[in-house]
Coordinates of C-alpha atoms in Angstrom, one line a residue:
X13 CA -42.8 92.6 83.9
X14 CA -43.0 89.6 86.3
X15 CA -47.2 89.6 87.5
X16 CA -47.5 89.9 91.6
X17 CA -47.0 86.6 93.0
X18 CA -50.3 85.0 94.6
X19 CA -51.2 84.2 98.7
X20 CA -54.1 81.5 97.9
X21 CA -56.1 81.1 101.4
X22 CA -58.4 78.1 101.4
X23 CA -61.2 77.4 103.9
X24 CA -64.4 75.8 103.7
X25 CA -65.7 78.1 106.3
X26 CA -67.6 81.3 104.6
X27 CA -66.9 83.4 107.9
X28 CA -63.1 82.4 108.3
X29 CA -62.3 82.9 104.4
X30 CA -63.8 85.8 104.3
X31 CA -61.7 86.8 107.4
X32 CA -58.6 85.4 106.4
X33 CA -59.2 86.8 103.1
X34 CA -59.4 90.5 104.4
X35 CA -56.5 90.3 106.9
X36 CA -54.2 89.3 104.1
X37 CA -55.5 91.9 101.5
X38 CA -55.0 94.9 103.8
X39 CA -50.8 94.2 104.7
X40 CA -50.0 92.2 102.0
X41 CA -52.1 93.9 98.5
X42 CA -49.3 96.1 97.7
X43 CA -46.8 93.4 96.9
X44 CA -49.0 90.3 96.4
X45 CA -52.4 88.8 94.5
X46 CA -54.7 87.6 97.0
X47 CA -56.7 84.3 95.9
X48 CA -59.0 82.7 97.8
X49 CA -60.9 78.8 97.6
X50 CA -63.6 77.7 99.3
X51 CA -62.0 73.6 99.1
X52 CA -59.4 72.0 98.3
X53 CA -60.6 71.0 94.6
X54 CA -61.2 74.4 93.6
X55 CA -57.6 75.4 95.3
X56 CA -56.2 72.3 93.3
X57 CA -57.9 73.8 90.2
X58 CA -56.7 77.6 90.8
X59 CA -52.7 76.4 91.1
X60 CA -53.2 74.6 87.8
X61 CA -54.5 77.6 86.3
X62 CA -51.5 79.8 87.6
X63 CA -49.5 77.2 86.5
X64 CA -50.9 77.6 83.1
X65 CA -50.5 81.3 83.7
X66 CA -47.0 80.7 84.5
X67 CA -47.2 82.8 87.6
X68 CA -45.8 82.1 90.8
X69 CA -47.5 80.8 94.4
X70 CA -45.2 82.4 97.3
X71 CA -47.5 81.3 99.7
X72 CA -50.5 78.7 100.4
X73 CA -52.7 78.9 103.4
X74 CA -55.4 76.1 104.1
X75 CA -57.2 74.9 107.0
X76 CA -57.2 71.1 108.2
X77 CA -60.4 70.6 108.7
X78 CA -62.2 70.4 105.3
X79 CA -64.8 67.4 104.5
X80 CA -63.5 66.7 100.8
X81 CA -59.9 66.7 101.6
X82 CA -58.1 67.9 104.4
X83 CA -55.4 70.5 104.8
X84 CA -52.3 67.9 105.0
X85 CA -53.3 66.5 102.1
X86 CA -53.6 69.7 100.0
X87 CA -50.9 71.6 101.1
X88 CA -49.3 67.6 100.2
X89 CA -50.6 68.1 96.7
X90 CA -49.3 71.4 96.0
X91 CA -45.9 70.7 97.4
X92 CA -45.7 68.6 93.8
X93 CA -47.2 72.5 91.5
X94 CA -45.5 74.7 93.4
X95 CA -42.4 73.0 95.6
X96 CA -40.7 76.8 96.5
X97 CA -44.1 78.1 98.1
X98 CA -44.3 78.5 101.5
X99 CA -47.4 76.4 103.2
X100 CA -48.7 77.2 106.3
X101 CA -51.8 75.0 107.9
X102 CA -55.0 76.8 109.6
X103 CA -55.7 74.7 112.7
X104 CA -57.9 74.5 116.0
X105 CA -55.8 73.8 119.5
X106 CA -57.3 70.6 119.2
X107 CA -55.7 69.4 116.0
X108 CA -52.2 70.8 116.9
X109 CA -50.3 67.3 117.6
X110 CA -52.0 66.5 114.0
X111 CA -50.0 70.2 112.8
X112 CA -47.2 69.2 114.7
X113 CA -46.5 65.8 112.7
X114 CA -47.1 67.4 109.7
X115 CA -44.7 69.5 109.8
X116 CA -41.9 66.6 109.4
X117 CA -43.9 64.2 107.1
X118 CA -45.5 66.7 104.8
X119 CA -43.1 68.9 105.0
X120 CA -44.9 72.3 105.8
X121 CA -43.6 75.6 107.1
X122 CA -45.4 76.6 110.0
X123 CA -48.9 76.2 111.8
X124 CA -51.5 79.2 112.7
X125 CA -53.9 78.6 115.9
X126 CA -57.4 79.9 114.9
X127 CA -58.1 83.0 115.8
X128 CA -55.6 85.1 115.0
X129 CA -56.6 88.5 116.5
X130 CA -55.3 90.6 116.5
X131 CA -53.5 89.6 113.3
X132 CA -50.7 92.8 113.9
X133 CA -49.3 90.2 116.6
X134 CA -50.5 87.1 115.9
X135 CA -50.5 86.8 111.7
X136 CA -48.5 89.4 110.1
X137 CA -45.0 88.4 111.7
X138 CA -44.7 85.1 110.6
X139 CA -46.3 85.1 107.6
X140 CA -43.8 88.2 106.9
X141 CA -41.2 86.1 108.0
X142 CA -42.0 83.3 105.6
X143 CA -42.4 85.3 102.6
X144 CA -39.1 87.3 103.0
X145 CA -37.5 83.8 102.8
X146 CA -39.4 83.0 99.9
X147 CA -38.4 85.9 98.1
X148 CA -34.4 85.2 99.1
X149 CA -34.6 82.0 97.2
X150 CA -37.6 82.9 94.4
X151 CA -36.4 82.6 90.9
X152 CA -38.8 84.9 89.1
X153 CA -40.8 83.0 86.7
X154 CA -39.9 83.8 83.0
X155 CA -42.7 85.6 81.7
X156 CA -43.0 85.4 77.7
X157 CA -43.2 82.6 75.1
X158 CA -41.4 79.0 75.9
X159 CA -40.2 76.7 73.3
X160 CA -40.6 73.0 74.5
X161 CA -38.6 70.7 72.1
X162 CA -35.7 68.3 71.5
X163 CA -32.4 69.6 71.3
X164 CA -31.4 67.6 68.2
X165 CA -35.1 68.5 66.3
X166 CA -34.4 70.2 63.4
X167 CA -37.8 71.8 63.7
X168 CA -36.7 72.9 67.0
X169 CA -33.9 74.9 65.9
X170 CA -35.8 76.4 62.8
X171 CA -37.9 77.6 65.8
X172 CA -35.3 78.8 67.7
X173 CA -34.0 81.1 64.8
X174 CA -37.1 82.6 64.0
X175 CA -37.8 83.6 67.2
X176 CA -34.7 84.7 67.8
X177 CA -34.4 86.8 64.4
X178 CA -37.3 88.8 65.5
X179 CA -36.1 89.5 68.5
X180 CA -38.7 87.7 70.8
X181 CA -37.7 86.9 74.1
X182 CA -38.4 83.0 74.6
X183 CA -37.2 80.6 77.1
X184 CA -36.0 77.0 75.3
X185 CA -36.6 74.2 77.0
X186 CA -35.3 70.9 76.4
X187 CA -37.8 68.1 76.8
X188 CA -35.1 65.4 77.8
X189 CA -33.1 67.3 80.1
X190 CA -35.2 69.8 81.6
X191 CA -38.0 68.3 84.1
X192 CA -40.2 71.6 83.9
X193 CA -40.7 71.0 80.5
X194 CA -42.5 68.1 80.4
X195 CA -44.7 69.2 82.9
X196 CA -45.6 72.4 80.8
X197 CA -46.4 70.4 78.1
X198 CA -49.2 68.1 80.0
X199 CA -50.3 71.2 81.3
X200 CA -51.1 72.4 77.9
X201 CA -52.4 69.0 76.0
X202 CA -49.8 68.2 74.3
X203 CA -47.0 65.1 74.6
X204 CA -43.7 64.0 73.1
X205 CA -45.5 63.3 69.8
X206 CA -46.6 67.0 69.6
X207 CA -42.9 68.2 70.0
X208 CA -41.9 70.9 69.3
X209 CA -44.6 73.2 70.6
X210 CA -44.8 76.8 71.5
X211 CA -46.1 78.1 74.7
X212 CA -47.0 81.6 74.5
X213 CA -47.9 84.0 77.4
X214 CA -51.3 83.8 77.6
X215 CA -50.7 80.2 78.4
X216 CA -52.4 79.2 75.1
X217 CA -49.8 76.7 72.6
X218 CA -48.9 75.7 69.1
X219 CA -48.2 72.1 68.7
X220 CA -44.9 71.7 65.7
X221 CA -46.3 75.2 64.2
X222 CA -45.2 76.3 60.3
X223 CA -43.7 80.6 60.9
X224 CA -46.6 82.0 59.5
X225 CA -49.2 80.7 62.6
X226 CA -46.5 81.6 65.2
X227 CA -46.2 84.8 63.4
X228 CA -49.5 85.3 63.0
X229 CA -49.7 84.7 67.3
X230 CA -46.8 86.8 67.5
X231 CA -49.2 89.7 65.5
X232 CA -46.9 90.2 62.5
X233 CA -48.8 91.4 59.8
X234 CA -48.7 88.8 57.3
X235 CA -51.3 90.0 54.6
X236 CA -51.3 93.3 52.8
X237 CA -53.4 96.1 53.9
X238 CA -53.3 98.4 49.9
X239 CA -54.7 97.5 47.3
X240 CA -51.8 99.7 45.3
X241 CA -48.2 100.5 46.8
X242 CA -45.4 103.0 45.0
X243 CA -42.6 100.6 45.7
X244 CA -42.4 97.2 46.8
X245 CA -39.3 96.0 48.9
X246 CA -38.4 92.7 48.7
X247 CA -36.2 91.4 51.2
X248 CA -35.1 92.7 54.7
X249 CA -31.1 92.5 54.8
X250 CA -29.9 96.1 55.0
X251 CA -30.0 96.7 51.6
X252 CA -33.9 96.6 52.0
X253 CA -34.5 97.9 55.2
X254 CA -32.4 100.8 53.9
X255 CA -34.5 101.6 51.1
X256 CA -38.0 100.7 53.4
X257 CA -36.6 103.8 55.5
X258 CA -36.0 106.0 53.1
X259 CA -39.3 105.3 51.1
X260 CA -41.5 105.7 53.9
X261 CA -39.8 108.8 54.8
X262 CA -40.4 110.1 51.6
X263 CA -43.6 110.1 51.0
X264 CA -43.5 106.7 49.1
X265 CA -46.4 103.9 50.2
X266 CA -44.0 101.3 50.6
X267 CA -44.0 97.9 52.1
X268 CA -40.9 95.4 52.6
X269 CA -41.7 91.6 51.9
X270 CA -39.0 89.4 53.8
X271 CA -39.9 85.7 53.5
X272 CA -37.6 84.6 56.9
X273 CA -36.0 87.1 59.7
X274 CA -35.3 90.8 59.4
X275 CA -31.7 91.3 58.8
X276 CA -30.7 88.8 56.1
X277 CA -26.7 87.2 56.2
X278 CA -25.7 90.3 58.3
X279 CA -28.5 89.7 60.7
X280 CA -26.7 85.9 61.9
X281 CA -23.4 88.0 62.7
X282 CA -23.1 88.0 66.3
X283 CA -21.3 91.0 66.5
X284 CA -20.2 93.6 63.8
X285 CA -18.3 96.0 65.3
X286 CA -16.9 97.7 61.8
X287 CA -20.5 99.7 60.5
X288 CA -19.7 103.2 60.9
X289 CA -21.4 105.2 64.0
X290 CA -21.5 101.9 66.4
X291 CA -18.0 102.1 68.1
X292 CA -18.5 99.2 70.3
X293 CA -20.5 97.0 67.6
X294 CA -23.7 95.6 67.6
X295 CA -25.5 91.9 66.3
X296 CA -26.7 92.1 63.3
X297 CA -30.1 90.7 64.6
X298 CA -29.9 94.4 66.9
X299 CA -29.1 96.5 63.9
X300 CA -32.0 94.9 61.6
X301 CA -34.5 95.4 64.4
X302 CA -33.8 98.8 65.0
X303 CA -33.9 99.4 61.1
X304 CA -37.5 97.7 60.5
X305 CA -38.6 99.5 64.2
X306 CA -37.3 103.4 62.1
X307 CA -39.4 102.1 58.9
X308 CA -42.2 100.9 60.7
X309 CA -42.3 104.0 62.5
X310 CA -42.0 106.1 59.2
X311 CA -45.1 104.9 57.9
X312 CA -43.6 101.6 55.5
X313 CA -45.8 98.4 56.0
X314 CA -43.9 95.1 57.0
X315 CA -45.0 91.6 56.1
X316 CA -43.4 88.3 57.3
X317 CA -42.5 86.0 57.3
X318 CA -44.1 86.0 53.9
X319 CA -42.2 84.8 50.5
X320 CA -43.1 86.0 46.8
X321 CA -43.1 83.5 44.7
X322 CA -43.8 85.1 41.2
X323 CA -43.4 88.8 39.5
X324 CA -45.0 89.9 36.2
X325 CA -46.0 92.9 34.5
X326 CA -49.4 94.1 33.8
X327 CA -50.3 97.5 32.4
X328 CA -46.6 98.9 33.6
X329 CA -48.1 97.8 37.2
X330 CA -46.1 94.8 38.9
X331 CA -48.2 92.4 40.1
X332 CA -46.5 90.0 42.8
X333 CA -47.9 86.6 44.1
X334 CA -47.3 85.6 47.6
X335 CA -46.5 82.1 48.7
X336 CA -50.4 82.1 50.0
X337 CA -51.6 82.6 47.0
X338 CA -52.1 86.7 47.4
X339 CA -51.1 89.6 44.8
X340 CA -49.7 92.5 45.3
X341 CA -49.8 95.1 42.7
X342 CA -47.5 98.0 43.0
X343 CA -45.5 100.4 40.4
X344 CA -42.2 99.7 41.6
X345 CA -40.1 97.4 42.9
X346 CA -36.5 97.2 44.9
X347 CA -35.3 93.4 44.9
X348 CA -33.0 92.9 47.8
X349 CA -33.1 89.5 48.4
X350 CA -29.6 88.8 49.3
X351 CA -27.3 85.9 49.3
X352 CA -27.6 82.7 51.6
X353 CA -24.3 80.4 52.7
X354 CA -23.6 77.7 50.3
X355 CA -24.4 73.9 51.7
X356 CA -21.3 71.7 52.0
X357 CA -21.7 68.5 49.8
X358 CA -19.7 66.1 52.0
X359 CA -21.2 62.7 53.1
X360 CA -23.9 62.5 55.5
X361 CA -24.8 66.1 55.8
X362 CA -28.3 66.5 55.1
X363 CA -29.3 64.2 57.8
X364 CA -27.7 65.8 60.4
X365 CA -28.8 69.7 59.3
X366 CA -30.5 71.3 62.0
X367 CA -28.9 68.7 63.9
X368 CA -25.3 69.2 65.2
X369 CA -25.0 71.0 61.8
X370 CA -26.0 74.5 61.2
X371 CA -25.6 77.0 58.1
X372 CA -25.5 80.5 60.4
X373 CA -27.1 80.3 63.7
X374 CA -24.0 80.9 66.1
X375 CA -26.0 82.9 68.8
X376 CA -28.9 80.5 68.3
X377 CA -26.8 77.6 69.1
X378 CA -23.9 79.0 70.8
X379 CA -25.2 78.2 75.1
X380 CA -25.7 74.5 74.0
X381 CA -21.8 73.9 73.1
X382 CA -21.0 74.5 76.5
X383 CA -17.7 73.7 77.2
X384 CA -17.6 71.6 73.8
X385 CA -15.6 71.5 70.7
X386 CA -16.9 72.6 67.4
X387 CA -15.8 73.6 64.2
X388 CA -16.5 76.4 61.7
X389 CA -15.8 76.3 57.9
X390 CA -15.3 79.5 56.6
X391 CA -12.8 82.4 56.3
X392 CA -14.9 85.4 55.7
X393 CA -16.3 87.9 58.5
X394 CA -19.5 86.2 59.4
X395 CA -17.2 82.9 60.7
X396 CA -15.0 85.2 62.1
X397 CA -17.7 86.9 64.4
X398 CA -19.1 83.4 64.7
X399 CA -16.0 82.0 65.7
X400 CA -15.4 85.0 68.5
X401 CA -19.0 84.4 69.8
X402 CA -18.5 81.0 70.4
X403 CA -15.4 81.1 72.1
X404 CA -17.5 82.3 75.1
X405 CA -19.3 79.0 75.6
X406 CA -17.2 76.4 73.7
X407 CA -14.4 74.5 75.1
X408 CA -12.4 75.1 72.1
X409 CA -13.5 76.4 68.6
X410 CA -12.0 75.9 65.3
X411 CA -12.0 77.4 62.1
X412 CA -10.8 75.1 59.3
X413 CA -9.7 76.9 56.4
X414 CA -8.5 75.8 52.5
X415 CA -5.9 78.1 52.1
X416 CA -3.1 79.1 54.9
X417 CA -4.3 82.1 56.3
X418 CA -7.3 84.3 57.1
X419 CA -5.6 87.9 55.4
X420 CA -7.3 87.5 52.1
X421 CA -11.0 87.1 53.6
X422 CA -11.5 88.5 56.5
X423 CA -11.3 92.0 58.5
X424 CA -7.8 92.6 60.2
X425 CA -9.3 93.7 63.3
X426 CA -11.6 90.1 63.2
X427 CA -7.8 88.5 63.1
X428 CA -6.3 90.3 65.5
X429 CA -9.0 89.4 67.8
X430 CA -9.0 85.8 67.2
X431 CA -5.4 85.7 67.9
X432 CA -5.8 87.0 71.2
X433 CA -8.5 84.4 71.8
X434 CA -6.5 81.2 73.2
X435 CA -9.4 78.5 72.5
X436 CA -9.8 79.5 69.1
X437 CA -7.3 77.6 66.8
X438 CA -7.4 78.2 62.7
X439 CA -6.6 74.9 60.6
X440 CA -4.9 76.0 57.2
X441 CA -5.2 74.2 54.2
X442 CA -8.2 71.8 55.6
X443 CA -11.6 70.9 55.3
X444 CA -14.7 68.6 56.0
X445 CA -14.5 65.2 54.3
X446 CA -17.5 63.6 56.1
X447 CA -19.7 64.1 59.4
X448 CA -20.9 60.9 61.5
X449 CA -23.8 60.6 63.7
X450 CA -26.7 58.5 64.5
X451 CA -29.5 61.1 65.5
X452 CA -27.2 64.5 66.2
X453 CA -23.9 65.0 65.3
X454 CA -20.7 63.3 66.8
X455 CA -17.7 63.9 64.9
X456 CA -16.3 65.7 61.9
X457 CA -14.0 63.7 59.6
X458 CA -11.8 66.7 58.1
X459 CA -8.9 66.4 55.8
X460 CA -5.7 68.0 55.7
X461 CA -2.7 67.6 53.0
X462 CA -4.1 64.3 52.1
X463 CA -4.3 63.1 55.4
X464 CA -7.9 62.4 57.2
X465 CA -8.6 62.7 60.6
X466 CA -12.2 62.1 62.8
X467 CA -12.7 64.4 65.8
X468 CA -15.4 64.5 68.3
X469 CA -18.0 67.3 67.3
X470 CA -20.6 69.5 69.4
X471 CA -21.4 71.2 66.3
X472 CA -20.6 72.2 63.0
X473 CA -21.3 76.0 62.0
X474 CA -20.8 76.7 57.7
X475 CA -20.2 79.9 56.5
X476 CA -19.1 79.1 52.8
X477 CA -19.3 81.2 49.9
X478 CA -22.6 83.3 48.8
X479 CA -25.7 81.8 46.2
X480 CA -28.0 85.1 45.4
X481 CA -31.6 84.3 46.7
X482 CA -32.8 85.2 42.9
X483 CA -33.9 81.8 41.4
X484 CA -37.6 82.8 41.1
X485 CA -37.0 86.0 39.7
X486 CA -34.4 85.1 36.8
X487 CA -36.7 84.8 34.0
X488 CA -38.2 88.0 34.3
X489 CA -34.4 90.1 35.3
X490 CA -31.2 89.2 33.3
X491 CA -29.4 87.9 35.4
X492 CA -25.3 86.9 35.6
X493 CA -24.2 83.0 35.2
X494 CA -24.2 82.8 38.9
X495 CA -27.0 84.7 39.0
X496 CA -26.5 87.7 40.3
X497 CA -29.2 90.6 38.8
X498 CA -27.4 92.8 36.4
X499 CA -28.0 96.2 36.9
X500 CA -27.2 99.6 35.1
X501 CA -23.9 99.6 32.4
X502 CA -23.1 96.3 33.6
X503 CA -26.5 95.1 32.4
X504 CA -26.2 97.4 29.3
X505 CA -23.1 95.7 28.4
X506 CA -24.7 92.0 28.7
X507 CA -26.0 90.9 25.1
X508 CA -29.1 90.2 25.8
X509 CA -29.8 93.7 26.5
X510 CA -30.8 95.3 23.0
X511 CA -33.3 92.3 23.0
X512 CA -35.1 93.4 26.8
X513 CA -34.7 97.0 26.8
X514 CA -37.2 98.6 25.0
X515 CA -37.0 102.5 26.4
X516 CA -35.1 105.1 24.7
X517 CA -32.9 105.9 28.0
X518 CA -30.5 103.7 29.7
X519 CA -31.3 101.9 32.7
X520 CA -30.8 103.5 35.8
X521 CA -27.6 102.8 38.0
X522 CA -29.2 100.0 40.2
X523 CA -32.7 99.5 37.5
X524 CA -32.8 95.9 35.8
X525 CA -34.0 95.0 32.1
X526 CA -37.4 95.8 33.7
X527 CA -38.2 99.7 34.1
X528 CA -39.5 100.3 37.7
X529 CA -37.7 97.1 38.9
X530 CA -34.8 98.3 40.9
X531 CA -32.0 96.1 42.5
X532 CA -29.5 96.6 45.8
X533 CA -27.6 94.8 48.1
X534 CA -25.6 91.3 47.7
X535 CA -28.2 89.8 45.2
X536 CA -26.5 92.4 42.7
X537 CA -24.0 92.0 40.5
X538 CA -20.6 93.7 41.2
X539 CA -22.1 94.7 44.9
X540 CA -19.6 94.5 47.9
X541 CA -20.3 92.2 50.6
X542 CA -20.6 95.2 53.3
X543 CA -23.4 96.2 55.7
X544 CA -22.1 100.0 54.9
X545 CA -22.2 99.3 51.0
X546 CA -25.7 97.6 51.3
X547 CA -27.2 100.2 53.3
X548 CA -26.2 102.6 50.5
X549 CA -27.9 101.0 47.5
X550 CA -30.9 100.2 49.4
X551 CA -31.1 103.9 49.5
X552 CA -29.8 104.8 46.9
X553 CA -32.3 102.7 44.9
X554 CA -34.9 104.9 46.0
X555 CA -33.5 108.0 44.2
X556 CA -34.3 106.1 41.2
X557 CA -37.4 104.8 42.0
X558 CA -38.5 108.9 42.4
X559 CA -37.2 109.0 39.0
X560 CA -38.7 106.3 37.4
X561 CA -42.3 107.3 38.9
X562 CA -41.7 110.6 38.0
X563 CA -41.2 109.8 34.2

């Protein structure tokens, strides 16, 4: 909620402040903050500060005859902090021809004679006057945390998608295109070099800040409060928020470890509209948040962004070391780390990452292609909904394609509705041979039947294949050559079973080579790619965990 914009009276006159400052208070409290100066330095001073504040100034009131600096000169000055206020001048009759050519060279909105009483007649109705036609024309203020950066920053967007993963209003400003943002940025210390920084509400800033001290700003909790949990989630894509929800609501101490964004691959989709109870769809950014809000709620503990690094045994206890340096000991565990999109090895695409190119991020991205082209690669859901998202801002979006249609990988009604779409165009049988660009992307070379073709490029959005987010794990959990964890009879069927198992059961359905180490979600080998399936292992895993604890 927007604070109540400020009436800022200045007078160096004790008796006609205080006067002033009383009239204004008793018709205008209800709707307005009433600030008063007793010069124009310490006015000067107080609009900086509610700059800082990012609050707005509807309406400046100063008298002309002040021995430091006169009226004109600060109502002049403020013109340049606030232009939109309204700015009225306090004057004697004997300064009036002085009020009169002020009006045209410093531009203000009215003059008052001194003394105003009684104010109901002489006060009140124009300075009601000038603040309704503030208010036509104000543009409230956005209140919440501003990102000042470069558009082409890498860093920037990394920025961008945490926030926005978390759900945290922000307002991005771009420092070369949007004037306001370079004077937030002197107004907080920093310059260019510092870019990009992070303004937060209390008017306090992080100059190019790692996700953990933005986090820590933000109050996520990144350090666990137990010495002991029952069962340690790893990983917040639904498969883990699932089994967060469920373990907390059972009685379990549980906490969930995700190392970026609530939500995992599902939480980039910008709209799934197949996950059963949601019959107009929802983002996956949405669905995560209302998951981790439900497990929250039910008692589980939530750090990020915070990454485990390590997992061993100890005394049948699993002991897991954080990326600072941390353990967490706990008696079970649920990995759900998920899969992340594939990079594409074509020339020059590492230097343009984060720059023109971008694995995910449609809704991050998606208002700076304004009526631009760009291109996805990908055929599955998550470029479909990408591709449908886009098509909103873009001039024209395409979705280039190896083989000749989209039936075999993606969701019929995802097809249907790109069909219907006129500036989305699907390009069979092609792909990216190169991308070109000095500092941001240009163009996209892409090759088609042996021919080669360059096109000019807004962006470049890859949704390619799945890698399992497991490589730190894999020498403690069999896992598959891709390396996928193997779980239950498929895991039982691997030959390096009989060497790891060492308990006279079998492994549970979703349990690993380790007993009390559980896994769910796309990470798993033989799991479907589906929010639906996901959600169902996550809590299915928990049945076992009960089991396992119980033993």
């Amino acid at each position: 909620m927007e604070k109540k914009p400020v009436i800022l009276a200045v007078d160096d006159d004790p008796q006609v402040l205080a006067a002033i400052d009383r009239d204004l208070r008793q018709e205008f409290r209800r709707d307005y903050r009433v600030l008063r100066a007793s010069s124009g330095a310490e006015a000067l001073a107080t609009l900086r500060e509610l700059q800082v504040r990012n609050e707005s100034l509807a309406l400046l009131l100063a008298d002309q005859r002040m021995p430091e600096m006169e009226g004109v000169e600060l109502l002049e000055q403020a013109r340049t902090l606030f232009p939109d206020a309204r700015r009225v001048l306090l004057t004697a009759y004997a300064d009036t021809e002085a009020a009169i050519r002020a009006i045209n060279h410093a531009r203000l909105d009215y003059y008052l004679m001194k003394p105003w009483d009684p104010p109901q007649q002489l006060l009140y109705p124009t300075l009601h006057d000038l603040l309704s036609s503030w208010q036509a024309t104000h543009q409230p203020r956005f209140q919440g945390v501003r990102l000042i950066g470069f558009q082409w920053s890498p860093l920037s967007h990394a920025l961008k998608d945490f926030l926005a993963g978390y759900m945290v209003a922000f307002q991005w400003l771009d420092f070369e295109a949007q004037p306001e943002a370079a004077a937030l940025l002197a107004r907080v210390g920093y310059g260019p070099a510092d870019l990009p920084a992070v303004v937060f509400e209390d008017g306090t800033a992080l100059a190019q800040p790692d996700r953990a001290a933005v986090a820590a700003k933000l109050g996520l909790v990144v350090q666990a409060s137990q010495d002991l949990y029952d069962v340690v989630v790893i990983g917040a894509g639904p498969s883990g928020l699932a089994a967060a929800v469920y373990g907390a609501s059972e009685g379990l101490k549980t906490l969930i470890i995700e190392r970026e964004s609530p939500g995992g691959q599902a939480g980039t989709s910008s709209r799934i509209e197949n996950y059963l109870g949601f019959p107009t769809g929802l983002s996956g950014t949405e669905l995560a948040h209302r998951a981790w809000t439900q497990a929250v709620r039910l008692g589980a503990e939530f750090l990020a962004p915070q990454e485990v690094t390590a997992l061993c045994v100890q005394d049948g206890y699993k002991v897991l070391t954080l990326g600072n340096g941390s353990e967490v000991r706990t008696r079970a565990v649920v990995l759900t780390t998920g899969v992340s999109y594939r990079t594409l090895d074509v020339p020059g695409i590492d230097a343009l990452t984060g720059a023109g190119v971008y694995y995910g991020a449609a809704r991050t991205e998606a208002r700076s292609c304004q009526e631009q082209d760009v291109y996805i690669v990908g055929g599955g859901n998550s470029a479909g909904q990408a591709a449908m998202y886009l098509a909103t801002y873009a001039r024209r979006v395409y979705i280039l394609i190896r083989g000749e249609s989209l039936a075999a990988s993606m969701s019929a009604y995802l097809i249907e509705q790109i069909g219907r779409t006129p500036n989305i165009e699907i390009l069979p049988h092609t792909q990216v041979a190169a991308v070109r660009g000095h500092d941001h992307l240009e163009s996209v070379v892409i090759s088609s039947r042996g021919q080669e073709e360059v096109r000019p490029a807004r962006a470049l959005f890859v949704f390619i294949g799945a890698r399992p987010s497991t490589e730190w794990v894999c020498e403690q959990v069999i896992c598959d050559a891709k390396g996928f964890v193997l779980t239950g009879r498929d895991l039982v069927q691997d030959p390096r079973y009989a060497a790891s198992w060492k308990r006279q059961r079998e492994p549970f359905a979703l349990e690993t080579c380790v007993p009390g180490i559980f896994a769910a979600g796309d990470s798993r080998a033989g799991a479907m790619a589906r929010v639906a399936s996901a959600v169902g292992e996550g809590s299915m895993a928990i049945k076992f965990v009960h089991q396992y604890l119980d033993e």
